[in-house]
Short mmCIF file of C-alpha atoms and ligand atoms in Angstrom, two decimals:
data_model
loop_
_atom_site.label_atom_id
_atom_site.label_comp_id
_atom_site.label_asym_id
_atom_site.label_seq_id
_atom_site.Cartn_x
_atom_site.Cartn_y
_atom_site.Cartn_z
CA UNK L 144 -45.18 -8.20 -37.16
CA UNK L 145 -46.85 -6.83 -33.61
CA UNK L 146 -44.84 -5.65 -31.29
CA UNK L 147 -45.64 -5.28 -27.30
CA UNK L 148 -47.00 -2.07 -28.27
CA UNK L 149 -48.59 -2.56 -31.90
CA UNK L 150 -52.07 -1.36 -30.95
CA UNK L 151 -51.94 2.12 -30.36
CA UNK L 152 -50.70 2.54 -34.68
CA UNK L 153 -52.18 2.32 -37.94
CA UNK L 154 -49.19 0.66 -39.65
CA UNK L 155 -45.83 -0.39 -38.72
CA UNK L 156 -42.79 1.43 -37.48
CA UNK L 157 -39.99 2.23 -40.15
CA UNK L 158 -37.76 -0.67 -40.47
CA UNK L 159 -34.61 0.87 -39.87
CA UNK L 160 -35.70 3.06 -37.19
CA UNK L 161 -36.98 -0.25 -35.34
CA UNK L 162 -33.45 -1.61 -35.97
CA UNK L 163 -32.15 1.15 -34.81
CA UNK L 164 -33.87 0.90 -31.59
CA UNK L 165 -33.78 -2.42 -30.69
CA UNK L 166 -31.66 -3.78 -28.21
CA UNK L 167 -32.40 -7.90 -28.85
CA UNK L 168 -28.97 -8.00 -30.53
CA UNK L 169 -27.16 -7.24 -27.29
CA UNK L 170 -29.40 -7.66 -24.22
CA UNK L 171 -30.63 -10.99 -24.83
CA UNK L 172 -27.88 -11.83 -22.89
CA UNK L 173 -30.47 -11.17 -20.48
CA UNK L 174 -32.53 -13.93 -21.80
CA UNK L 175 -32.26 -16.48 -17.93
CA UNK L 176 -32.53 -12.95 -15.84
CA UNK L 177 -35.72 -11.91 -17.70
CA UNK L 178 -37.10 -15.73 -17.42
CA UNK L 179 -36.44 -15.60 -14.02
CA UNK L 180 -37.78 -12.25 -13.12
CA UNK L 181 -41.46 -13.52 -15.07
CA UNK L 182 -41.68 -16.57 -13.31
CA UNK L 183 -41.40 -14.88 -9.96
CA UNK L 184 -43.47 -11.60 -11.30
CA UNK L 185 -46.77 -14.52 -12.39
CA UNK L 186 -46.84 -16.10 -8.99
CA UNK L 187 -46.90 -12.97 -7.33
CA UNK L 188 -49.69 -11.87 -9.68
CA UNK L 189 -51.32 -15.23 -8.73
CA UNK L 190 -51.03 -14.99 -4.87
CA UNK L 191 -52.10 -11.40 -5.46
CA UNK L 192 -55.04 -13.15 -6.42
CA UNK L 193 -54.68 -11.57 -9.95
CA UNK L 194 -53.84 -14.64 -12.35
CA UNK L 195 -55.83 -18.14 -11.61
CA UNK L 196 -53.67 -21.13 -10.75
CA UNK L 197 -54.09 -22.85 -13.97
CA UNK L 198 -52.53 -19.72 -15.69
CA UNK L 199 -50.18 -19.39 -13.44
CA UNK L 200 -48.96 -23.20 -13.61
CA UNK L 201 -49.28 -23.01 -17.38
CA UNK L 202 -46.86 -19.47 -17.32
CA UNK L 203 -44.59 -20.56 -14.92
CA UNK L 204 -44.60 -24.65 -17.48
CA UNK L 205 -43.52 -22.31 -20.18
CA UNK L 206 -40.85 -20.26 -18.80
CA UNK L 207 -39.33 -23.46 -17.43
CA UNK L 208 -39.01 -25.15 -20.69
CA UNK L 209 -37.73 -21.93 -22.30
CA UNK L 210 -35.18 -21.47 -19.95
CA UNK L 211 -33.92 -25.19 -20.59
CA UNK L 212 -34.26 -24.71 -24.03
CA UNK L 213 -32.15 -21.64 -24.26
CA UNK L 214 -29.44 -23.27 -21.78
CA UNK L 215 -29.11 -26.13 -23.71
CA UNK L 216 -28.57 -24.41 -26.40
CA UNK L 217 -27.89 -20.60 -26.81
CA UNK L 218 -28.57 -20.14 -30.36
CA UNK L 219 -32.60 -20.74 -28.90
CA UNK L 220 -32.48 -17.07 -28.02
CA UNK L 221 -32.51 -16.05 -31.78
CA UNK L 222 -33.04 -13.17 -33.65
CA UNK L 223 -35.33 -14.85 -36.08
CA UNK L 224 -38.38 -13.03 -35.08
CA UNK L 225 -37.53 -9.64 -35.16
CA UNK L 226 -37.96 -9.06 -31.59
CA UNK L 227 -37.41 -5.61 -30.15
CA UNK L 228 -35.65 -6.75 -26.93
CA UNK L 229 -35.14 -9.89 -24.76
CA UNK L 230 -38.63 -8.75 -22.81
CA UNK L 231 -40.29 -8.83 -26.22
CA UNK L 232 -38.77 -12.13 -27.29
CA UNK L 233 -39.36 -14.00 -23.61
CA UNK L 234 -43.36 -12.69 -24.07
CA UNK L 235 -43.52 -13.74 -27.79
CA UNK L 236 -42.20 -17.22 -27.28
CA UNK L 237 -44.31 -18.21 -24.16
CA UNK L 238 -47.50 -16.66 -26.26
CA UNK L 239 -46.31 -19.24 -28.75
CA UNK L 240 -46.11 -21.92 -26.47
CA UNK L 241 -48.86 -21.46 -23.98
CA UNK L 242 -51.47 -19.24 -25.70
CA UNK L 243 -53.64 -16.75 -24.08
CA UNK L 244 -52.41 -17.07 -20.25
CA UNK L 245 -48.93 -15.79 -21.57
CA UNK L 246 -51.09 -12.71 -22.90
CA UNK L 247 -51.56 -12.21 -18.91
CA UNK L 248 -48.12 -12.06 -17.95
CA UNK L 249 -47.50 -8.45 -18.06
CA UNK L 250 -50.31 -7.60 -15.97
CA UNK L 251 -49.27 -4.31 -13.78
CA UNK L 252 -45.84 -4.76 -14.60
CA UNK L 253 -43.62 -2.53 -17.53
CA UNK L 254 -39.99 -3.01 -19.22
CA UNK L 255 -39.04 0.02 -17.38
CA UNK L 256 -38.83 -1.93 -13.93
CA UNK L 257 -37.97 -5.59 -16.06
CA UNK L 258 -34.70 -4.14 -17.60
CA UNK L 259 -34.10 -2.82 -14.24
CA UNK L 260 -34.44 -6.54 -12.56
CA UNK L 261 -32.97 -8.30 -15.40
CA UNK L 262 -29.75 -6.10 -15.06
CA UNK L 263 -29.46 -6.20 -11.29
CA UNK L 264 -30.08 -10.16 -11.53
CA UNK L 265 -27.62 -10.16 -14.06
CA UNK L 266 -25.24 -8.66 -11.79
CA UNK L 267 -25.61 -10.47 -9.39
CA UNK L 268 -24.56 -13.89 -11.03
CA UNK L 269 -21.86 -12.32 -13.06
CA UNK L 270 -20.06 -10.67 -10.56
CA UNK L 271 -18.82 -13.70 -8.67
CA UNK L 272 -16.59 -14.72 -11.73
CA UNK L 273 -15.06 -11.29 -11.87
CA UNK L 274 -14.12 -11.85 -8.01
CA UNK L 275 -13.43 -15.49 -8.98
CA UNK L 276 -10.60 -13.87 -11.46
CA UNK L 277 -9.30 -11.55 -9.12
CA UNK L 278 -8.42 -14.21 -6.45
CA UNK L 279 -7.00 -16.03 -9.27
CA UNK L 280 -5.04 -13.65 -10.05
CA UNK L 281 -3.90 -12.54 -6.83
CA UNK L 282 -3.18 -16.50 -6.25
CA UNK L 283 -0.66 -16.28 -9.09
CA UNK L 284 1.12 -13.48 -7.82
CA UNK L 285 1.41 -15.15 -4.31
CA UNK L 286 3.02 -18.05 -6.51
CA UNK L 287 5.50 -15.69 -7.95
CA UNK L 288 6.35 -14.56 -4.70
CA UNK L 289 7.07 -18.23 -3.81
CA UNK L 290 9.65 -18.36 -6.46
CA UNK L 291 11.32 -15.21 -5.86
CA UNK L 292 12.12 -16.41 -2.40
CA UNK L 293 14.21 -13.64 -0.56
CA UNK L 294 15.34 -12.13 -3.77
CA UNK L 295 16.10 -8.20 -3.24
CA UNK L 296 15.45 -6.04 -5.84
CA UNK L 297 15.05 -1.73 -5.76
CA UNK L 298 12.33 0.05 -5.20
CA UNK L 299 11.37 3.03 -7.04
CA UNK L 300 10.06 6.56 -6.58
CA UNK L 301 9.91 8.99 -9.62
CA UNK L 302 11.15 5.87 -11.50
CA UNK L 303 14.73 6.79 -9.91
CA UNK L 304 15.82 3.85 -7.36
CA UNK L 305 14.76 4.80 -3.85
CA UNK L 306 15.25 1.51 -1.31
CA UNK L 307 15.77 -2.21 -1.30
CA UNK L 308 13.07 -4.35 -0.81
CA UNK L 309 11.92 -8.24 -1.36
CA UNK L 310 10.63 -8.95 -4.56
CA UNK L 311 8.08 -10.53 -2.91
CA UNK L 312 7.16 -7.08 -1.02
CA UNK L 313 6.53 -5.85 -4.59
CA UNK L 314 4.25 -8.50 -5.93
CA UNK L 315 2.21 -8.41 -2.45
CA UNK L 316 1.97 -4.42 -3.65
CA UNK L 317 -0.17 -5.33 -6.54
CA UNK L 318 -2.10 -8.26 -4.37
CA UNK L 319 -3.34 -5.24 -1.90
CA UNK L 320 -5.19 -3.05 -5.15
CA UNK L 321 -6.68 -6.17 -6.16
CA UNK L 322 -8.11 -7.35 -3.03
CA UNK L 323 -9.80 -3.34 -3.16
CA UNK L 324 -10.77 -4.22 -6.10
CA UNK L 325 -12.64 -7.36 -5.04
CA UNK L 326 -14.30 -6.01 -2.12
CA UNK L 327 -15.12 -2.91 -4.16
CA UNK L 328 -17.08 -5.65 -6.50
CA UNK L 329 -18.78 -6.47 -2.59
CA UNK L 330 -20.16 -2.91 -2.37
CA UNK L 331 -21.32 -3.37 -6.03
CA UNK L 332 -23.44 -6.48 -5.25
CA UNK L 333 -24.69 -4.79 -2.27
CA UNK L 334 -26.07 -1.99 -4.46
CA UNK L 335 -27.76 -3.87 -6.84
CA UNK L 336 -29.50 -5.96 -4.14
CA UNK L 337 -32.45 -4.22 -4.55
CA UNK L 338 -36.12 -5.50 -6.03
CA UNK L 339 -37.18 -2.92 -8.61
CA UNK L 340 -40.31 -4.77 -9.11
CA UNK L 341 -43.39 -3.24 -8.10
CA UNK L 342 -42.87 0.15 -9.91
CA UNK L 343 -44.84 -0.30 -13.07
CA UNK L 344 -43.99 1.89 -15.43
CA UNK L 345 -43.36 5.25 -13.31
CA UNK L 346 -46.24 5.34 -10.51
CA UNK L 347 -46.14 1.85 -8.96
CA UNK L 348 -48.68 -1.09 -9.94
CA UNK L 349 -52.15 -1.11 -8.87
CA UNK L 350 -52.32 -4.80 -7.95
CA UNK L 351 -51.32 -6.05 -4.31
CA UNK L 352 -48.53 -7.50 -5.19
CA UNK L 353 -46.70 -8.79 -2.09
CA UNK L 354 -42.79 -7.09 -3.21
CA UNK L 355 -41.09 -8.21 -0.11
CA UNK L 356 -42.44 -11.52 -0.82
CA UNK L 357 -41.02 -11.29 -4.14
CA UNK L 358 -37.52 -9.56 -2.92
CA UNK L 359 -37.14 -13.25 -1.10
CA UNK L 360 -38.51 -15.19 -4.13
CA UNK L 361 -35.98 -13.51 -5.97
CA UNK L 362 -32.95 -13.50 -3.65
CA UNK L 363 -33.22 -9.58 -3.08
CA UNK L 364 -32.42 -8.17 0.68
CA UNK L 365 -34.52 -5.30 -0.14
CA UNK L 366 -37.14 -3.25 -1.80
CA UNK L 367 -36.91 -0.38 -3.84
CA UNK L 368 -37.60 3.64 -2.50
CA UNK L 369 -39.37 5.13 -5.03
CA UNK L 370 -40.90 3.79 -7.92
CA UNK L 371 -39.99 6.89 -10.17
CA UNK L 372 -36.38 6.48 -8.78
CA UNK L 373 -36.27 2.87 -10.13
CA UNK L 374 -37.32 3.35 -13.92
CA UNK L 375 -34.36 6.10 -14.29
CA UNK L 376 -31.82 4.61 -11.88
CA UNK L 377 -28.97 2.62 -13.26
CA UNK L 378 -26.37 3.99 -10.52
CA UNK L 379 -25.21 0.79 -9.28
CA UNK L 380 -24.30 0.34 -13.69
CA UNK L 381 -22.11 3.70 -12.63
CA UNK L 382 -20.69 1.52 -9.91
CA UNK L 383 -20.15 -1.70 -11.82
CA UNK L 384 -17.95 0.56 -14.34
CA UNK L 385 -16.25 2.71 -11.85
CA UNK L 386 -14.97 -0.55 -10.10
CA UNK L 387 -14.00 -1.96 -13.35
CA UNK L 388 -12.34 1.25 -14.72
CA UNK L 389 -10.69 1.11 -11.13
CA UNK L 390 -9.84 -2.21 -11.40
CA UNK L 391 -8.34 -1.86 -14.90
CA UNK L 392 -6.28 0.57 -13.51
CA UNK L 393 -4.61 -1.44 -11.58
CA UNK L 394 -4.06 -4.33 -14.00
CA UNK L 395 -2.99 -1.54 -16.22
CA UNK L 396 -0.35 -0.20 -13.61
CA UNK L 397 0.53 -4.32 -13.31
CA UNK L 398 1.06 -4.47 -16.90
CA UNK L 399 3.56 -1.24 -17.05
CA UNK L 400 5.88 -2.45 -13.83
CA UNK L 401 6.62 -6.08 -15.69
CA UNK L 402 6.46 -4.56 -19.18
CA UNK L 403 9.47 -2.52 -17.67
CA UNK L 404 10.69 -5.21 -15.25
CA UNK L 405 11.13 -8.10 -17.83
CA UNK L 406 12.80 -5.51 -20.47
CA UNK L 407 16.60 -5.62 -21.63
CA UNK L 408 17.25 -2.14 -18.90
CA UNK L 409 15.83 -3.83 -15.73
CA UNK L 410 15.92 -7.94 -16.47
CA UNK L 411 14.21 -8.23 -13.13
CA UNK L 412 11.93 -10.96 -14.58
CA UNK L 413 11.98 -13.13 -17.42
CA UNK L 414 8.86 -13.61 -19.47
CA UNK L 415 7.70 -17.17 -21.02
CA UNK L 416 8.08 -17.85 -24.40
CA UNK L 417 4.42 -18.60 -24.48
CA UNK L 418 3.58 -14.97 -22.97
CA UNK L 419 5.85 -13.44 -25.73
CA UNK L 420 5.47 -12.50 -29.18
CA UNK L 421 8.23 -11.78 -31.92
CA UNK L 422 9.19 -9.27 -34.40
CA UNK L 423 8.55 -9.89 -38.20
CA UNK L 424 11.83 -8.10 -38.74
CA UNK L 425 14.03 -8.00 -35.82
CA UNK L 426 15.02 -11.37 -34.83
CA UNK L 427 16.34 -10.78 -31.54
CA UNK L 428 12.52 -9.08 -30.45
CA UNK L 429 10.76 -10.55 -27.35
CA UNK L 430 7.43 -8.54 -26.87
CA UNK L 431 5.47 -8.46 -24.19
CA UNK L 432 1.91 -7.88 -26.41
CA UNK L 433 -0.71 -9.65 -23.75
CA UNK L 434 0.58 -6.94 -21.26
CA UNK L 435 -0.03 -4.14 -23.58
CA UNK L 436 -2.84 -4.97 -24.58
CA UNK L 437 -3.90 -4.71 -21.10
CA UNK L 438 -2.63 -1.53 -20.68
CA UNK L 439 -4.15 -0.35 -23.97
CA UNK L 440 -7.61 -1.86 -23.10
CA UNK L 441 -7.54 0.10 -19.95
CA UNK L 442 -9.21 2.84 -21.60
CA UNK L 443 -11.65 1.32 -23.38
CA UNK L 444 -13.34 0.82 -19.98
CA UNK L 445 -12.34 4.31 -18.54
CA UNK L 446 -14.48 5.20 -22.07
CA UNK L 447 -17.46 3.04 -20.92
CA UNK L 448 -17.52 4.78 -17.66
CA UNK L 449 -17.24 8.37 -18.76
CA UNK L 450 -19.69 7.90 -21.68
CA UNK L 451 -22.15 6.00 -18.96
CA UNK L 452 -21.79 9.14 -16.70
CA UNK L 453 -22.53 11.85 -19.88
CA UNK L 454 -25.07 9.98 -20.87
CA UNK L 455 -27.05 10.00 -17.54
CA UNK L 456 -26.31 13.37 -16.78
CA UNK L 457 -28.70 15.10 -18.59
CA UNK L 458 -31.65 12.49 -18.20
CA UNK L 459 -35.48 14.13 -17.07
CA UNK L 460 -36.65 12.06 -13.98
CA UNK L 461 -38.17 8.53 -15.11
CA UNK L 462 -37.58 6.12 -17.99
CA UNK L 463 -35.80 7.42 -21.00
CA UNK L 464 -34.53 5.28 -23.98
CA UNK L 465 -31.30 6.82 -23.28
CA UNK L 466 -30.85 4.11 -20.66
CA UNK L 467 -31.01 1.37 -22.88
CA UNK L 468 -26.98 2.27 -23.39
CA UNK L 469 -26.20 1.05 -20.33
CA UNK L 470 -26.06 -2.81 -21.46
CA UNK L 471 -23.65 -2.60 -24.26
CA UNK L 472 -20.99 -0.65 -21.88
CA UNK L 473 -21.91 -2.69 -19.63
CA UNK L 474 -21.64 -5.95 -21.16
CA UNK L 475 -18.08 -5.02 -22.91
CA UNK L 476 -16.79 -3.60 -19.52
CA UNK L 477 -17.47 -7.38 -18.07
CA UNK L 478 -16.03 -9.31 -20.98
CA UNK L 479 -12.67 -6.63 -21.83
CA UNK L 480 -12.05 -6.83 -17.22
CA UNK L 481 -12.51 -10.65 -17.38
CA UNK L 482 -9.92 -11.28 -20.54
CA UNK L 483 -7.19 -8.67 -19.10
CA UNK L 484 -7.56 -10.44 -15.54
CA UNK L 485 -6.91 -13.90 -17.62
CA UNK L 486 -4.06 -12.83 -19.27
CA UNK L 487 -2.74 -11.08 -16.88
CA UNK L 488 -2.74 -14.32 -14.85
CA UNK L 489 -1.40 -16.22 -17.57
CA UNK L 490 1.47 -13.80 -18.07
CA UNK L 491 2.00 -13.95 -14.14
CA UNK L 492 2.26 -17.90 -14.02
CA UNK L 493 5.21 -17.69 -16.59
CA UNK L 494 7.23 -15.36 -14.78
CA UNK L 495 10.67 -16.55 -13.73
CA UNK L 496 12.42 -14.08 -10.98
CA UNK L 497 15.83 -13.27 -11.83
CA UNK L 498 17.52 -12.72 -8.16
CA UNK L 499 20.99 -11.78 -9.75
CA UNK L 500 19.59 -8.56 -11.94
CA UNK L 501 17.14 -7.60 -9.37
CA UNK L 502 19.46 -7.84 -6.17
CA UNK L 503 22.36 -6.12 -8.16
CA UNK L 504 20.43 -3.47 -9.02
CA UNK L 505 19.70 -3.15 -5.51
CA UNK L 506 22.31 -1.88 -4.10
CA UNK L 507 24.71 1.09 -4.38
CA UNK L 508 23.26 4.79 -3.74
CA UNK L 509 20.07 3.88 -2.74
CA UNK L 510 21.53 2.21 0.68
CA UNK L 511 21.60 6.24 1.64
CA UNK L 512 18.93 6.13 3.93
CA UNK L 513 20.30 3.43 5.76
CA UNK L 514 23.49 5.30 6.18
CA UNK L 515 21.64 8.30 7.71
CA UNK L 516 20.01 5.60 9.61
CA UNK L 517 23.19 4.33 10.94
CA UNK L 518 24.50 8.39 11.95
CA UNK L 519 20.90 8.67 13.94
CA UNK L 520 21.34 5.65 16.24
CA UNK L 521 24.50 7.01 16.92
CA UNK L 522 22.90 10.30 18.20
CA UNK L 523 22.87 12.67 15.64
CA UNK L 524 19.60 14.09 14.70
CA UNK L 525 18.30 12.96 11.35
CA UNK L 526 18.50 16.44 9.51
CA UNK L 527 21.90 16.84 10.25
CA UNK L 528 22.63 13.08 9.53
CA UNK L 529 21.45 13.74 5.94
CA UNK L 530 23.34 16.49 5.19
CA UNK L 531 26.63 14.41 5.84
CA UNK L 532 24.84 11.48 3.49
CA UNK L 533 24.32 14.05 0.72
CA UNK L 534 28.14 15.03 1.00
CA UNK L 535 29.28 11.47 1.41
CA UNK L 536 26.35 11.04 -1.99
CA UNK L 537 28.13 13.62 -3.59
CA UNK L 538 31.49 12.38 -3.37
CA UNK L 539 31.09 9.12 -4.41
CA UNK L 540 29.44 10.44 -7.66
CA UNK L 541 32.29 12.34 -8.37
CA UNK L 542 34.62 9.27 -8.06
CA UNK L 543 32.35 6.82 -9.39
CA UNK L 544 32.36 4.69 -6.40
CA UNK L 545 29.99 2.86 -4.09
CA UNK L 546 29.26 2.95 -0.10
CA UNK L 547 30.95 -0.49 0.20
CA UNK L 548 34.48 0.64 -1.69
CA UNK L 549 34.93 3.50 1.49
CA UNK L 550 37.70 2.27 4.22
CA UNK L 551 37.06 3.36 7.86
CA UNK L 552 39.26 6.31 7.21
CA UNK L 553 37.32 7.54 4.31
CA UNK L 554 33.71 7.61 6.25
CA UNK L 555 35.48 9.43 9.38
CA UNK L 556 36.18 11.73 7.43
CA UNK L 557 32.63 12.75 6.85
CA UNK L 558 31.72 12.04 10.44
CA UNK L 559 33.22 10.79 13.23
CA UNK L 560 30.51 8.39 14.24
CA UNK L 561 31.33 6.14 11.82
CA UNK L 562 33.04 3.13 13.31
CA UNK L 563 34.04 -0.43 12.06
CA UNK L 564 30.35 -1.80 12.18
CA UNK L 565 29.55 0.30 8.92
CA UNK L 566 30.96 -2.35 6.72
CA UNK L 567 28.25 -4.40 7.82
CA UNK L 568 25.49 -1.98 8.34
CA UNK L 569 25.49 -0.66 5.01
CA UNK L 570 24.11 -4.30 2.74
CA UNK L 571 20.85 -4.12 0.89
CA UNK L 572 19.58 -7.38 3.07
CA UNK L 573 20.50 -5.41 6.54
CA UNK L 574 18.30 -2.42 4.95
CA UNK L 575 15.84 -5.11 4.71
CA UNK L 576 15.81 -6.43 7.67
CA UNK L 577 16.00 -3.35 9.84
CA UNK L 578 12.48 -2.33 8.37
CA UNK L 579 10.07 -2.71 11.32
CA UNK L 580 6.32 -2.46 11.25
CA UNK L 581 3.77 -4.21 9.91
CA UNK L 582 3.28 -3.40 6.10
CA UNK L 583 6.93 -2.79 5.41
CA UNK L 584 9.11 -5.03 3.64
CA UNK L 585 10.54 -6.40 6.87
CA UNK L 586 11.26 -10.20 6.22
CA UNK L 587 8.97 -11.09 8.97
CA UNK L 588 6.28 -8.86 7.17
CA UNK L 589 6.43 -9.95 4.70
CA UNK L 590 6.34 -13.82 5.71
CA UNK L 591 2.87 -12.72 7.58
CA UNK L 592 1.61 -10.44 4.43
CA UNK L 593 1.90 -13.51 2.37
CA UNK L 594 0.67 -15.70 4.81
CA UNK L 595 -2.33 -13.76 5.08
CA UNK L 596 -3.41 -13.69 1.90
CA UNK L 597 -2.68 -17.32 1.74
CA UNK L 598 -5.10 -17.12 4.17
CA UNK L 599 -7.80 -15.25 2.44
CA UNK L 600 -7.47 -17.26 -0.86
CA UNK L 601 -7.96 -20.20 0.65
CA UNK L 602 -11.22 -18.52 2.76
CA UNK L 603 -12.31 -17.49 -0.21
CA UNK L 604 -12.10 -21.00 -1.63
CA UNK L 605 -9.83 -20.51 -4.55
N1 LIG J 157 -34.79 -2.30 -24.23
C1 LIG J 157 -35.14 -1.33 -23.24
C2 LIG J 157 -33.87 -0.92 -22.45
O1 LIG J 157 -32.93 -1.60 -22.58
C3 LIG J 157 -36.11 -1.93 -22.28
C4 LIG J 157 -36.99 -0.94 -21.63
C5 LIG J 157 -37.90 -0.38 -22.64
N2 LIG J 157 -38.89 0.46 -22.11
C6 LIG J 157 -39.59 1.30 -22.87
N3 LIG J 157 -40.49 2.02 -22.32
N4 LIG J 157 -39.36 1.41 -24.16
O2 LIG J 157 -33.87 0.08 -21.78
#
């Protein structure tokens, strides 16, 4: 069969080395962003004055019906024909539809600045879903929060407990990464809103093509630098993967804190039957699979990202087949971020709070600060204050007791500032409720926190 660049040999290339080189199997995935890059790419040729109207019409006919064809049906985009890549199939088929003015098509332009378009198109209308997801999932955890209520549960540092919060302070934790996440996605569109077209192959094109003419046409802000920049740039593919490695992170980090939190130790949460799985052998087994699998996929896309970055790094300046690895990293990255953020917001929806555990677990040592608390507003300065907390610590360690089993007597005798109002002063909820500013987990806080993002998931229409 020809190829796009049959011409220049005697024979035909080796059949497994063409196999080996072709990317149709993966990118034509690519199939609407290509069709959509040629239509706008022949009627700038024609009001460059390049192509005649007829050809134009009769390329831009063609396209049309190809792109309903392969929307209607996907399995249009076949492999049947051997073709290198999507750009090879797209040409082929409007050849075999429209005869000689699809041989005009590629006038001035090369697959070094088309793959470029197609991808950054491609971006473009894929990365909405992906912020789609987030919001969604974000949207579940402000529904968990709902259903926690005022619950109390511990905070951790070092995985030892550390403070009382509201379980809803927690889940709003995890909404904050996420919404970075999102508008990290923002900066991503923003840097592949940029018209490659107009590069050619490496030098430019030599027709008059009007490019900020076909920026617009095309919904681009903006027009490339530097042509040479263009066929070996795929930064904003760097970006896409660092945001999604980022972003898997996070999920990942999700996953851990509920695979803990819903375990036999903590009991903080209970997870649906529907978002469990069982043993084969131990009957009593409730696993939490979807969230380890989230947690294991994590580095799958940490793996796209670092092999992305290796492979660019040692690339000479312009096109090099080496960049054709960008789509199937790329491609995976979308579909593996996509899936966790689903079943992550599955697993989320079935989540039942258990107040008792958590708010049990929430008090005892860990009300230390607010005891030091207590010694500062009665004057003493705070380093001295938690030296007499660390004896006060100490002791009740040694006699396996808590803050709340101490009688007035036994707290004078580690200061004399302590008066009757410590019985009150030391609960998990007044902890709670003494916190003051903004992004602690101050009840008020936290009613605004929520409220807020109530507020930005319904701005953002989900
Ligand atoms: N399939 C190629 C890719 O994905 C398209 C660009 C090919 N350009 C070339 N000069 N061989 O990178």
């Amino acid at each position: 069969m020809a190829h796009l660049w049959s011409g220049r040999f005697a024979g035909d290339p080796d059949a497994d080395l063409f196999a080996f080189g072709a990317s149709f199997p993966f990118d034509r995935r690519l199939f609407e962003d290509d069709v959509q890059g040629s239509r706008a790419w022949a009627a700038g040729l024609a009001r460059a004055g390049v192509l005649s109207a007829a050809d134009a019409a009769a390329i831009e006919q063609g396209l049309r019906q190809m792109l309903e064809l392969g929307t209607a049906d996907p399995a249009y985009v076949s492999d049947a024909h051997g073709d290198e890549d999507v750009h090879a199939f797209v040409e082929r088929e409007l050849i075999a539809r429209i005869g000689d003015a699809g041989r005009r098509l590629h006038t001035g332009r090369s697959r070094n600045e088309q793959v470029a378009v197609d991808l950054r198109l491609y971006l473009k209308r894929r990365v909405p879903d992906i912020q789609r997801a987030i919001a969604e999932t974000i949207g579940k955890f402000v529904a968990l929060a709902g259903r926690a209520g005022d619950a109390l549960m511990p905070s951790y540092t070092h995985l030892r407990r550390a403070q009382p919060i509201l379980v809803s302070h927690f889940l709003l934790s995890h909404c904050a990464a996420l919404r970075r996440d999102f508008d990290r996605l923002g900066g991503v569109l923003h840097e592949a809103d940029e018209l490659p077209l107009g590069s050619g192959a490496i030098a430019g094109t030599a027709y008059a093509i009007d490019v900020n003419g076909l920026a617009a046409a095309l919904g681009f802000s903006r027009i490339a630098r530097n042509s040479i920049d263009v066929s070996g740039d795929r930064d904003f593919v760097a970006s896409f993967l660092h945001a999604a490695s980022l972003g898997m992170v996070h999920l990942s980090r999700i996953a851990e804190d509920f695979i803990l939190f819903t375990s036999e130790e903590f009991g903080f949460f209970e997870l649906a039957d529907e978002a469990a799985t069982g043993s084969s052998l131990m009957p009593q087994k409730k696993n939490p699979d979807p969230l380890e699998l989230v947690r294991g996929k994590s580095g799958r896309v940490i793996g796209h990202l670092t092999g992305w970055l290796v492979t660019m790094k040692g690339l000479p300046a312009g096109y090099n087949k080496d960049l054709q690895e960008d789509k199937e990293a790329l491609f995976d990255t979308e579909d593996t971020w996509l899936g966790c953020l689903r079943a992550v917001s599955r697993v989320l929806a079935g989540l039942t709070p258990n107040a008792a555990a958590s708010g049990q677990a929430a008090s005892g040592l860990l009300l230390a600060t607010d005891v030091a608390d207590y010694l500062v507003a009665k004057g003493l300065p705070f380093r001295d204050a938690h030296e007499v907390v660390g004896a006060i610590v100490r002791r009740l360690l040694a006699e396996g007791r808590a803050f709340d089993e101490l009688s007035l007597a036994e707290w004078r005798q580690h200061s004399p500032l302590f008066a009757e109002d410590v019985r009150t002063a030391i609960t998990p909820l007044a902890s709670v409720e003494k916190k003051q500013t903004p992004q602690s987990t101050g009840p008020t806080a936290v009613a605004a926190a929520l409220s807020e993002t109530r507020e930005w998931l319904k701005a953002y229409g989900s």
